[in-house]
Amino acid sequence: MNVDGVPYRTIWLADDGETVEIIDQTKLPHAFDVAPLRTLEDAAQAIASMQVRGAPLIGGTAAYGMALAMKTNPSDDGIDHAYDTLYRTRPTAVNLRWALDEMRAALRNIAHDARRGAAYRKAAEICDDDVEISRGIGRHGLALIREIQKKRSPDEPVNVLTHCNAGWLATIDWGTATAPIYMAHDDGLPVHVWVDETRPRNQGASLTAFELGHHGVPHTVIADNVGGHLMQHGMVDLCIVGTDRTTAHGDVANKIGTYLKALAAHDNRVPFYVALPSTTIDWTIGDGVAEIPIEQRAGDEVSEIYGQTADGRLETVRIVPEGSPVANYAFDVTPARLVTGLITERGVCAASREGLASLFPEHAG
Ligand code: MRU
């Protein structure tokens, strides 16, 4: 997508063909910095510190992390060490494991001196595929927005509420939850997005708002607790969120607070859709609440807040009294019964074992 008229993906290779470059998302929206990743450790640190984040981009970065590792240690031990180092960075997004499994399978049975080149090619393929997957999600989600718009006067916008950032910054391009929104906007359909700020790290306020603003999509940032009120007053037509891990039964783990929005949507009969690439489905588990590992992050993400002062300085300030304990659960699980439908690259289905099996029969059984 475009930033100041320049098309960007979230991860790419530098001109030397080896260094990986990323947009440092910890600096957005106040600074647009590109950061180089030269080693396996750089890639692992970028994921853990959330310079890159969002399930598909975590997977893409892990894939390039394996490629960076193959530059210095293309042995079997090198593959295992890179796999373990990257796997430990974040626990909830299953795309991480998926991408590492893909890379290991592509590298294991080839000669050591061919591994470096093969790893870069496979990482590029994973990223290119993700762009096409997001495009597919966009096309299927666009049909849902179009259906709602058809019942409106031509200028009346469809109001979409989204949580966290499941936009192009969370993927390689387009995004998952935002892909239908961008396509609707590009097709001339009037859309307006309610952007949950998404405490504690504010991915909505800082990243989703940044993206939508640069693409010219009308949006309004709201505090996390506002969505229920808007739904009670008919101001939300549908919710579209992303997911970090979807179970074979259709439960979804997404950024903390998603579950509360799903409850409010259910109570107010607002359709609640989850947009996901199939790489986010964990076919090995059924009960998301019991089985999906929920990341707990450092307390300072809750007790402190980062932003720009009136005179342009970037500062972190404390907002919790010294000595008050804090807890920082990064994700929650929304049970399938609260999800109206799953928007995938192959179409929209019910959030259920049968629904997913109808689109992905190769995993049924
Ligand atoms: O902690 P984050 O910022 O990595 O969490 C991201 C989300 O929760 C996204 O909604 C999810 O990864 C889907 S991204 C298309």
CSV table of C-alpha atoms and ligand atoms in Angstrom, one decimal:
chain,number,residue,atom,x,y,z
A,1,MET,CA,0.0,0.0,0.0
A,2,ASN,CA,1.0,3.6,-0.4
A,3,VAL,CA,2.9,5.8,2.1
A,4,ASP,CA,3.1,9.4,0.8
A,5,GLY,CA,2.5,8.1,-2.7
A,6,VAL,CA,5.2,5.5,-2.5
A,7,PRO,CA,4.1,1.8,-2.7
A,8,TYR,CA,5.5,-0.3,0.2
A,9,ARG,CA,5.3,-3.8,1.5
A,10,THR,CA,6.1,-4.4,5.1
A,11,ILE,CA,9.2,-6.5,4.5
A,12,TRP,CA,11.6,-6.7,1.5
A,13,LEU,CA,15.2,-7.3,0.5
A,14,ALA,CA,17.7,-4.5,0.3
A,15,ASP,CA,19.6,-3.8,-2.9
A,16,ASP,CA,22.5,-6.1,-1.7
A,17,GLY,CA,20.0,-9.0,-2.1
A,18,GLU,CA,20.7,-10.2,1.4
A,19,THR,CA,19.8,-7.7,4.1
A,20,VAL,CA,16.1,-7.8,5.0
A,21,GLU,CA,14.4,-4.4,5.5
A,22,ILE,CA,11.3,-3.7,7.6
A,23,ILE,CA,9.2,-0.8,8.6
A,24,ASP,CA,9.9,-0.3,12.3
A,25,GLN,CA,6.4,-0.3,13.6
A,26,THR,CA,7.4,0.7,17.1
A,27,LYS,CA,8.0,4.2,15.7
A,28,LEU,CA,4.8,4.7,13.9
A,29,PRO,CA,2.8,6.8,13.4
A,30,HIS,CA,5.3,9.6,14.4
A,31,ALA,CA,8.3,8.4,12.4
A,32,PHE,CA,8.5,6.2,9.3
A,33,ASP,CA,11.8,4.4,9.9
A,34,VAL,CA,13.2,1.5,7.8
A,35,ALA,CA,15.3,-1.0,9.9
A,36,PRO,CA,17.7,-3.5,8.5
A,37,LEU,CA,17.8,-7.1,9.6
A,38,ARG,CA,21.2,-8.7,9.0
A,39,THR,CA,21.2,-11.8,11.3
A,40,LEU,CA,19.0,-14.4,12.7
A,41,GLU,CA,19.1,-12.6,16.1
A,42,ASP,CA,18.0,-9.3,14.4
A,43,ALA,CA,15.0,-11.1,13.0
A,44,ALA,CA,14.1,-12.7,16.3
A,45,GLN,CA,14.5,-9.4,18.2
A,46,ALA,CA,12.3,-7.6,15.6
A,47,ILE,CA,9.5,-10.1,16.2
A,48,ALA,CA,9.9,-10.1,20.0
A,49,SER,CA,10.1,-6.3,20.3
A,50,MET,CA,7.2,-5.9,17.9
A,51,GLN,CA,9.1,-3.9,15.3
A,52,VAL,CA,7.1,-6.3,13.2
A,53,ARG,CA,3.9,-7.8,14.4
A,54,GLY,CA,0.6,-9.2,13.2
A,55,ALA,CA,0.3,-12.9,12.5
A,56,PRO,CA,1.1,-13.1,8.8
A,57,LEU,CA,4.1,-10.6,9.1
A,58,ILE,CA,5.5,-12.5,12.0
A,59,GLY,CA,5.4,-15.6,9.7
A,60,GLY,CA,7.1,-13.7,6.9
A,61,THR,CA,9.8,-12.3,9.1
A,62,ALA,CA,10.5,-15.7,10.6
A,63,ALA,CA,10.9,-17.1,7.1
A,64,TYR,CA,13.5,-14.4,6.3
A,65,GLY,CA,15.1,-15.0,9.7
A,66,MET,CA,15.7,-18.6,8.6
A,67,ALA,CA,17.3,-17.3,5.4
A,68,LEU,CA,19.6,-15.0,7.4
A,69,ALA,CA,20.6,-17.9,9.6
A,70,MET,CA,21.5,-20.0,6.5
A,71,LYS,CA,24.1,-17.3,5.5
A,72,THR,CA,26.3,-18.3,8.5
A,73,ASN,CA,25.3,-21.8,9.5
A,74,PRO,CA,23.6,-23.9,6.8
A,75,SER,CA,24.1,-27.1,8.7
A,76,ASP,CA,21.2,-29.3,10.1
A,77,ASP,CA,22.1,-27.9,13.5
A,78,GLY,CA,21.9,-24.4,12.0
A,79,ILE,CA,18.3,-25.1,10.8
A,80,ASP,CA,17.3,-26.4,14.2
A,81,HIS,CA,18.9,-23.5,16.1
A,82,ALA,CA,17.2,-20.9,13.8
A,83,TYR,CA,13.9,-22.7,14.1
A,84,ASP,CA,14.0,-22.8,18.0
A,85,THR,CA,15.3,-19.2,18.3
A,86,LEU,CA,12.5,-17.8,16.1
A,87,TYR,CA,9.8,-20.1,17.5
A,88,ARG,CA,10.4,-18.8,21.1
A,89,THR,CA,9.7,-15.1,20.1
A,90,ARG,CA,5.9,-15.0,20.4
A,91,PRO,CA,3.5,-17.8,21.4
A,92,THR,CA,0.0,-17.1,20.0
A,93,ALA,CA,0.2,-16.5,16.3
A,94,VAL,CA,0.4,-19.9,14.7
A,95,ASN,CA,1.6,-18.5,11.4
A,96,LEU,CA,5.0,-18.4,13.1
A,97,ARG,CA,5.1,-22.2,13.5
A,98,TRP,CA,3.6,-22.6,10.0
A,99,ALA,CA,6.2,-20.5,8.3
A,100,LEU,CA,9.1,-22.2,10.2
A,101,ASP,CA,7.7,-25.6,9.3
A,102,GLU,CA,7.5,-24.6,5.6
A,103,MET,CA,11.1,-23.3,5.7
A,104,ARG,CA,12.5,-26.4,7.5
A,105,ALA,CA,10.7,-28.7,5.0
A,106,ALA,CA,12.1,-26.8,2.1
A,107,LEU,CA,15.7,-26.8,3.4
A,108,ARG,CA,16.1,-30.2,5.2
A,109,ASN,CA,16.7,-32.4,2.2
A,110,ILE,CA,19.0,-30.3,0.1
A,111,ALA,CA,22.8,-29.9,0.0
A,112,HIS,CA,24.2,-27.5,2.6
A,113,ASP,CA,25.7,-25.1,0.0
A,114,ALA,CA,22.3,-24.8,-1.7
A,115,ARG,CA,20.4,-23.9,1.5
A,116,ARG,CA,21.1,-20.2,1.6
A,117,GLY,CA,19.7,-19.5,-1.9
A,118,ALA,CA,16.8,-21.9,-1.4
A,119,ALA,CA,15.9,-20.2,1.9
A,120,TYR,CA,15.8,-16.7,0.4
A,121,ARG,CA,13.6,-18.0,-2.5
A,122,LYS,CA,11.2,-19.8,-0.1
A,123,ALA,CA,10.9,-16.8,2.2
A,124,ALA,CA,10.1,-14.6,-0.9
A,125,GLU,CA,7.5,-17.2,-2.0
A,126,ILE,CA,5.8,-17.2,1.5
A,127,CYS,CA,5.6,-13.4,1.4
A,128,ASP,CA,4.3,-13.3,-2.2
A,129,ASP,CA,1.7,-16.0,-1.4
A,130,ASP,CA,0.5,-13.9,1.6
A,131,VAL,CA,-0.1,-10.9,-0.6
A,132,GLU,CA,-2.3,-13.1,-2.9
A,133,ILE,CA,-4.1,-14.6,0.1
A,134,SER,CA,-4.9,-11.1,1.5
A,135,ARG,CA,-6.2,-10.1,-2.0
A,136,GLY,CA,-8.5,-13.1,-1.9
A,137,ILE,CA,-9.8,-12.2,1.5
A,138,GLY,CA,-10.4,-8.7,0.3
A,139,ARG,CA,-12.5,-9.9,-2.7
A,140,HIS,CA,-14.7,-12.1,-0.5
A,141,GLY,CA,-15.1,-9.5,2.2
A,142,LEU,CA,-15.9,-6.8,-0.4
A,143,ALA,CA,-19.0,-8.8,-1.4
A,144,LEU,CA,-20.3,-8.6,2.2
A,145,ILE,CA,-19.8,-4.8,2.3
A,146,ARG,CA,-21.4,-4.4,-1.1
A,147,GLU,CA,-24.5,-6.4,0.2
A,148,ILE,CA,-25.0,-3.9,3.1
A,149,GLN,CA,-24.3,-0.9,0.9
A,150,LYS,CA,-27.0,-2.0,-1.7
A,151,LYS,CA,-29.7,-1.4,1.0
A,152,ARG,CA,-28.5,2.1,1.5
A,153,SER,CA,-28.7,5.4,-0.3
A,154,PRO,CA,-25.6,5.7,-2.6
A,155,ASP,CA,-23.8,8.2,-0.3
A,156,GLU,CA,-24.6,6.6,3.1
A,157,PRO,CA,-21.4,4.9,4.4
A,158,VAL,CA,-21.1,1.4,5.6
A,159,ASN,CA,-19.7,1.7,9.2
A,160,VAL,CA,-17.2,-1.0,9.9
A,161,LEU,CA,-15.6,-1.5,13.4
A,162,THR,CA,-12.2,-3.1,13.7
A,163,HIS,CA,-9.9,-3.9,16.6
A,164,CYS,CA,-6.1,-3.9,16.8
A,165,ASN,CA,-4.3,-3.7,13.5
A,166,ALA,CA,-5.2,-6.4,11.0
A,167,GLY,CA,-4.2,-4.1,8.2
A,168,TRP,CA,-1.4,-4.2,5.6
A,169,LEU,CA,1.1,-3.5,8.4
A,170,ALA,CA,0.1,-6.8,10.0
A,171,THR,CA,0.6,-8.7,6.8
A,172,ILE,CA,2.9,-8.3,3.7
A,173,ASP,CA,0.3,-6.1,1.9
A,174,TRP,CA,-3.4,-5.3,1.9
A,175,GLY,CA,-4.1,-6.8,5.4
A,176,THR,CA,-6.8,-9.2,6.4
A,177,ALA,CA,-9.6,-7.2,8.1
A,178,THR,CA,-8.7,-4.1,6.1
A,179,ALA,CA,-8.4,-5.7,2.6
A,180,PRO,CA,-12.3,-5.7,2.1
A,181,ILE,CA,-12.3,-2.1,3.3
A,182,TYR,CA,-9.5,-0.9,1.0
A,183,MET,CA,-11.2,-2.7,-2.0
A,184,ALA,CA,-14.6,-1.2,-1.1
A,185,HIS,CA,-13.0,2.3,-0.9
A,186,ASP,CA,-11.1,1.8,-4.1
A,187,ASP,CA,-14.3,0.7,-5.8
A,188,GLY,CA,-16.0,3.9,-4.8
A,189,LEU,CA,-18.3,2.4,-2.1
A,190,PRO,CA,-18.6,4.8,0.9
A,191,VAL,CA,-17.1,3.2,3.9
A,192,HIS,CA,-16.2,4.6,7.3
A,193,VAL,CA,-14.1,2.7,9.9
A,194,TRP,CA,-14.4,2.9,13.7
A,195,VAL,CA,-10.9,2.2,14.9
A,196,ASP,CA,-10.5,0.8,18.4
A,197,GLU,CA,-7.4,2.4,20.0
A,198,THR,CA,-6.4,-1.1,21.3
A,199,ARG,CA,-4.6,-0.6,24.6
A,200,PRO,CA,-2.1,-1.3,25.8
A,201,ARG,CA,0.1,-0.9,22.7
A,202,ASN,CA,-2.4,1.1,20.7
A,203,GLN,CA,-2.1,-0.7,17.4
A,204,GLY,CA,-5.5,0.7,16.3
A,205,ALA,CA,-4.7,4.3,17.2
A,206,SER,CA,-1.1,4.3,15.9
A,207,LEU,CA,-1.1,1.7,13.0
A,208,THR,CA,-4.6,1.2,11.7
A,209,ALA,CA,-5.3,5.0,11.8
A,210,PHE,CA,-1.9,5.6,10.0
A,211,GLU,CA,-2.8,3.1,7.3
A,212,LEU,CA,-6.3,4.3,6.7
A,213,GLY,CA,-5.3,7.9,6.7
A,214,HIS,CA,-2.5,7.3,4.1
A,215,HIS,CA,-5.0,5.5,1.9
A,216,GLY,CA,-7.7,8.2,2.3
A,217,VAL,CA,-10.2,5.9,4.0
A,218,PRO,CA,-12.6,7.9,6.3
A,219,HIS,CA,-12.1,6.7,9.9
A,220,THR,CA,-12.6,7.7,13.5
A,221,VAL,CA,-10.4,6.5,16.4
A,222,ILE,CA,-12.4,5.5,19.5
A,223,ALA,CA,-11.4,4.5,23.0
A,224,ASP,CA,-11.6,0.8,23.5
A,225,ASN,CA,-14.8,0.9,25.5
A,226,VAL,CA,-16.9,2.8,23.0
A,227,GLY,CA,-17.9,0.0,20.6
A,228,GLY,CA,-20.7,-1.3,22.7
A,229,HIS,CA,-22.4,2.1,22.9
A,230,LEU,CA,-22.0,2.6,19.1
A,231,MET,CA,-23.6,-0.8,18.4
A,232,GLN,CA,-26.5,0.0,20.7
A,233,HIS,CA,-27.2,3.1,18.7
A,234,GLY,CA,-27.1,1.5,15.3
A,235,MET,CA,-23.8,3.1,14.4
A,236,VAL,CA,-21.9,-0.1,13.4
A,237,ASP,CA,-23.0,-2.1,10.4
A,238,LEU,CA,-20.5,-4.9,10.8
A,239,CYS,CA,-17.3,-5.7,12.7
A,240,ILE,CA,-14.3,-7.2,10.9
A,241,VAL,CA,-11.3,-8.3,12.9
A,242,GLY,CA,-8.2,-10.4,12.4
A,243,THR,CA,-7.0,-13.5,14.2
A,244,ASP,CA,-3.7,-14.9,15.3
A,245,ARG,CA,-4.9,-18.5,15.6
A,246,THR,CA,-8.2,-20.1,14.5
A,247,THR,CA,-9.1,-23.5,15.8
A,248,ALA,CA,-10.5,-26.3,13.6
A,249,HIS,CA,-13.8,-25.5,15.3
A,250,GLY,CA,-13.7,-21.8,14.4
A,251,ASP,CA,-12.7,-20.3,17.7
A,252,VAL,CA,-10.4,-17.3,17.2
A,253,ALA,CA,-7.6,-15.8,19.3
A,254,ASN,CA,-7.1,-12.1,18.5
A,255,LYS,CA,-5.8,-9.0,20.3
A,256,ILE,CA,-7.1,-8.6,23.8
A,257,GLY,CA,-10.5,-7.0,23.9
A,258,THR,CA,-11.8,-8.7,20.7
A,259,TYR,CA,-14.0,-11.1,22.8
A,260,LEU,CA,-15.8,-8.1,24.5
A,261,LYS,CA,-16.5,-6.6,21.1
A,262,ALA,CA,-17.9,-9.9,19.9
A,263,LEU,CA,-20.2,-10.1,22.9
A,264,ALA,CA,-21.5,-6.6,22.3
A,265,ALA,CA,-22.0,-7.4,18.6
A,266,HIS,CA,-23.9,-10.5,19.5
A,267,ASP,CA,-26.2,-8.6,22.0
A,268,ASN,CA,-26.9,-6.0,19.3
A,269,ARG,CA,-27.2,-8.4,16.3
A,270,VAL,CA,-24.3,-6.7,14.6
A,271,PRO,CA,-22.6,-9.1,12.2
A,272,PHE,CA,-19.1,-10.1,13.6
A,273,TYR,CA,-16.7,-11.3,10.9
A,274,VAL,CA,-13.2,-12.6,11.3
A,275,ALA,CA,-10.8,-12.3,8.3
A,276,LEU,CA,-8.1,-14.8,8.1
A,277,PRO,CA,-5.5,-16.4,5.8
A,278,SER,CA,-5.6,-20.2,6.1
A,279,THR,CA,-2.1,-20.0,7.5
A,280,THR,CA,-3.8,-18.8,10.7
A,281,ILE,CA,-5.8,-22.0,11.2
A,282,ASP,CA,-4.4,-24.5,13.7
A,283,TRP,CA,-5.9,-27.7,12.5
A,284,THR,CA,-4.5,-29.6,15.5
A,285,ILE,CA,-6.8,-28.0,18.1
A,286,GLY,CA,-10.5,-27.6,18.7
A,287,ASP,CA,-11.2,-25.7,21.9
A,288,GLY,CA,-9.6,-22.3,21.7
A,289,VAL,CA,-10.2,-21.1,25.2
A,290,ALA,CA,-8.5,-24.2,26.7
A,291,GLU,CA,-5.8,-24.8,24.1
A,292,ILE,CA,-4.5,-21.6,22.5
A,293,PRO,CA,-1.5,-20.3,24.4
A,294,ILE,CA,-2.1,-16.6,25.4
A,295,GLU,CA,1.0,-14.4,25.4
A,296,GLN,CA,1.6,-12.3,28.5
A,297,ARG,CA,3.9,-9.4,27.9
A,298,ALA,CA,5.9,-7.0,30.1
A,299,GLY,CA,3.9,-4.9,32.5
A,300,ASP,CA,5.4,-1.6,31.4
A,301,GLU,CA,3.3,-1.8,28.2
A,302,VAL,CA,0.3,-1.2,30.6
A,303,SER,CA,1.9,1.1,33.2
A,304,GLU,CA,3.5,3.4,30.6
A,305,ILE,CA,2.3,5.1,27.4
A,306,TYR,CA,4.3,6.3,24.4
A,307,GLY,CA,3.5,9.4,22.3
A,308,GLN,CA,4.5,12.7,20.9
A,309,THR,CA,4.6,15.9,23.0
A,310,ALA,CA,3.2,19.2,21.6
A,311,ASP,CA,6.8,20.3,20.8
A,312,GLY,CA,7.4,17.1,18.7
A,313,ARG,CA,9.4,15.0,21.2
A,314,LEU,CA,8.7,11.3,21.4
A,315,GLU,CA,8.3,10.3,25.1
A,316,THR,CA,7.2,7.5,27.3
A,317,VAL,CA,5.3,8.5,30.4
A,318,ARG,CA,4.0,6.5,33.4
A,319,ILE,CA,0.3,6.4,34.0
A,320,VAL,CA,0.0,3.9,36.8
A,321,PRO,CA,1.1,4.6,40.4
A,322,GLU,CA,4.5,3.3,41.4
A,323,GLY,CA,4.0,0.0,43.1
A,324,SER,CA,0.6,-1.0,41.6
A,325,PRO,CA,0.9,-4.4,40.1
A,326,VAL,CA,-0.2,-4.7,36.4
A,327,ALA,CA,-1.1,-7.7,34.2
A,328,ASN,CA,-0.7,-7.7,30.5
A,329,TYR,CA,-2.6,-10.4,28.7
A,330,ALA,CA,-2.0,-9.8,25.0
A,331,PHE,CA,-4.8,-11.9,23.4
A,332,ASP,CA,-8.2,-13.4,24.1
A,333,VAL,CA,-10.3,-16.1,22.5
A,334,THR,CA,-13.7,-15.4,20.9
A,335,PRO,CA,-15.7,-18.6,20.8
A,336,ALA,CA,-17.0,-19.6,17.4
A,337,ARG,CA,-20.7,-19.2,18.5
A,338,LEU,CA,-20.1,-15.4,18.6
A,339,VAL,CA,-18.6,-15.3,15.1
A,340,THR,CA,-21.0,-14.6,12.2
A,341,GLY,CA,-18.5,-15.9,9.6
A,342,LEU,CA,-14.9,-16.4,8.6
A,343,ILE,CA,-13.6,-14.5,5.6
A,344,THR,CA,-10.8,-16.6,4.0
A,345,GLU,CA,-9.0,-16.5,0.8
A,346,ARG,CA,-11.3,-19.3,-0.5
A,347,GLY,CA,-14.5,-17.7,0.5
A,348,VAL,CA,-16.7,-17.0,3.5
A,349,CYS,CA,-17.8,-19.8,5.8
A,350,ALA,CA,-19.5,-20.5,9.1
A,351,ALA,CA,-17.2,-20.5,12.1
A,352,SER,CA,-17.5,-24.2,12.7
A,353,ARG,CA,-15.7,-27.5,11.9
A,354,GLU,CA,-18.2,-28.1,9.0
A,355,GLY,CA,-17.7,-24.5,7.7
A,356,LEU,CA,-14.0,-24.7,7.6
A,357,ALA,CA,-14.0,-28.3,6.2
A,358,SER,CA,-16.3,-27.1,3.3
A,359,LEU,CA,-13.6,-24.6,2.2
A,360,PHE,CA,-10.5,-26.7,3.1
A,361,PRO,CA,-11.6,-30.3,2.5
A,362,GLU,CA,-7.9,-31.4,2.4
A,363,HIS,CA,-7.8,-30.8,6.2
A,364,ALA,CA,-11.2,-32.4,7.0
A,365,GLY,CA,-11.4,-35.6,8.9
B,1,MRU,O1,0.3,-8.2,19.2
B,1,MRU,P1,0.0,-8.0,17.7
B,1,MRU,O2,0.1,-6.6,17.3
B,1,MRU,O3,1.0,-8.9,16.9
B,1,MRU,O4,-1.4,-8.5,17.4
B,1,MRU,C1,-1.9,-8.5,16.1
B,1,MRU,C2,-3.4,-8.9,16.1
B,1,MRU,O5,-4.0,-9.2,17.1
B,1,MRU,C3,-4.0,-9.0,14.7
B,1,MRU,O6,-5.3,-8.7,14.7
B,1,MRU,C4,-3.8,-10.4,14.1
B,1,MRU,O7,-2.4,-10.7,14.1
B,1,MRU,C5,-4.3,-10.5,12.8
B,1,MRU,S1,-3.2,-9.8,11.6
B,1,MRU,C6,-3.8,-9.8,10.1
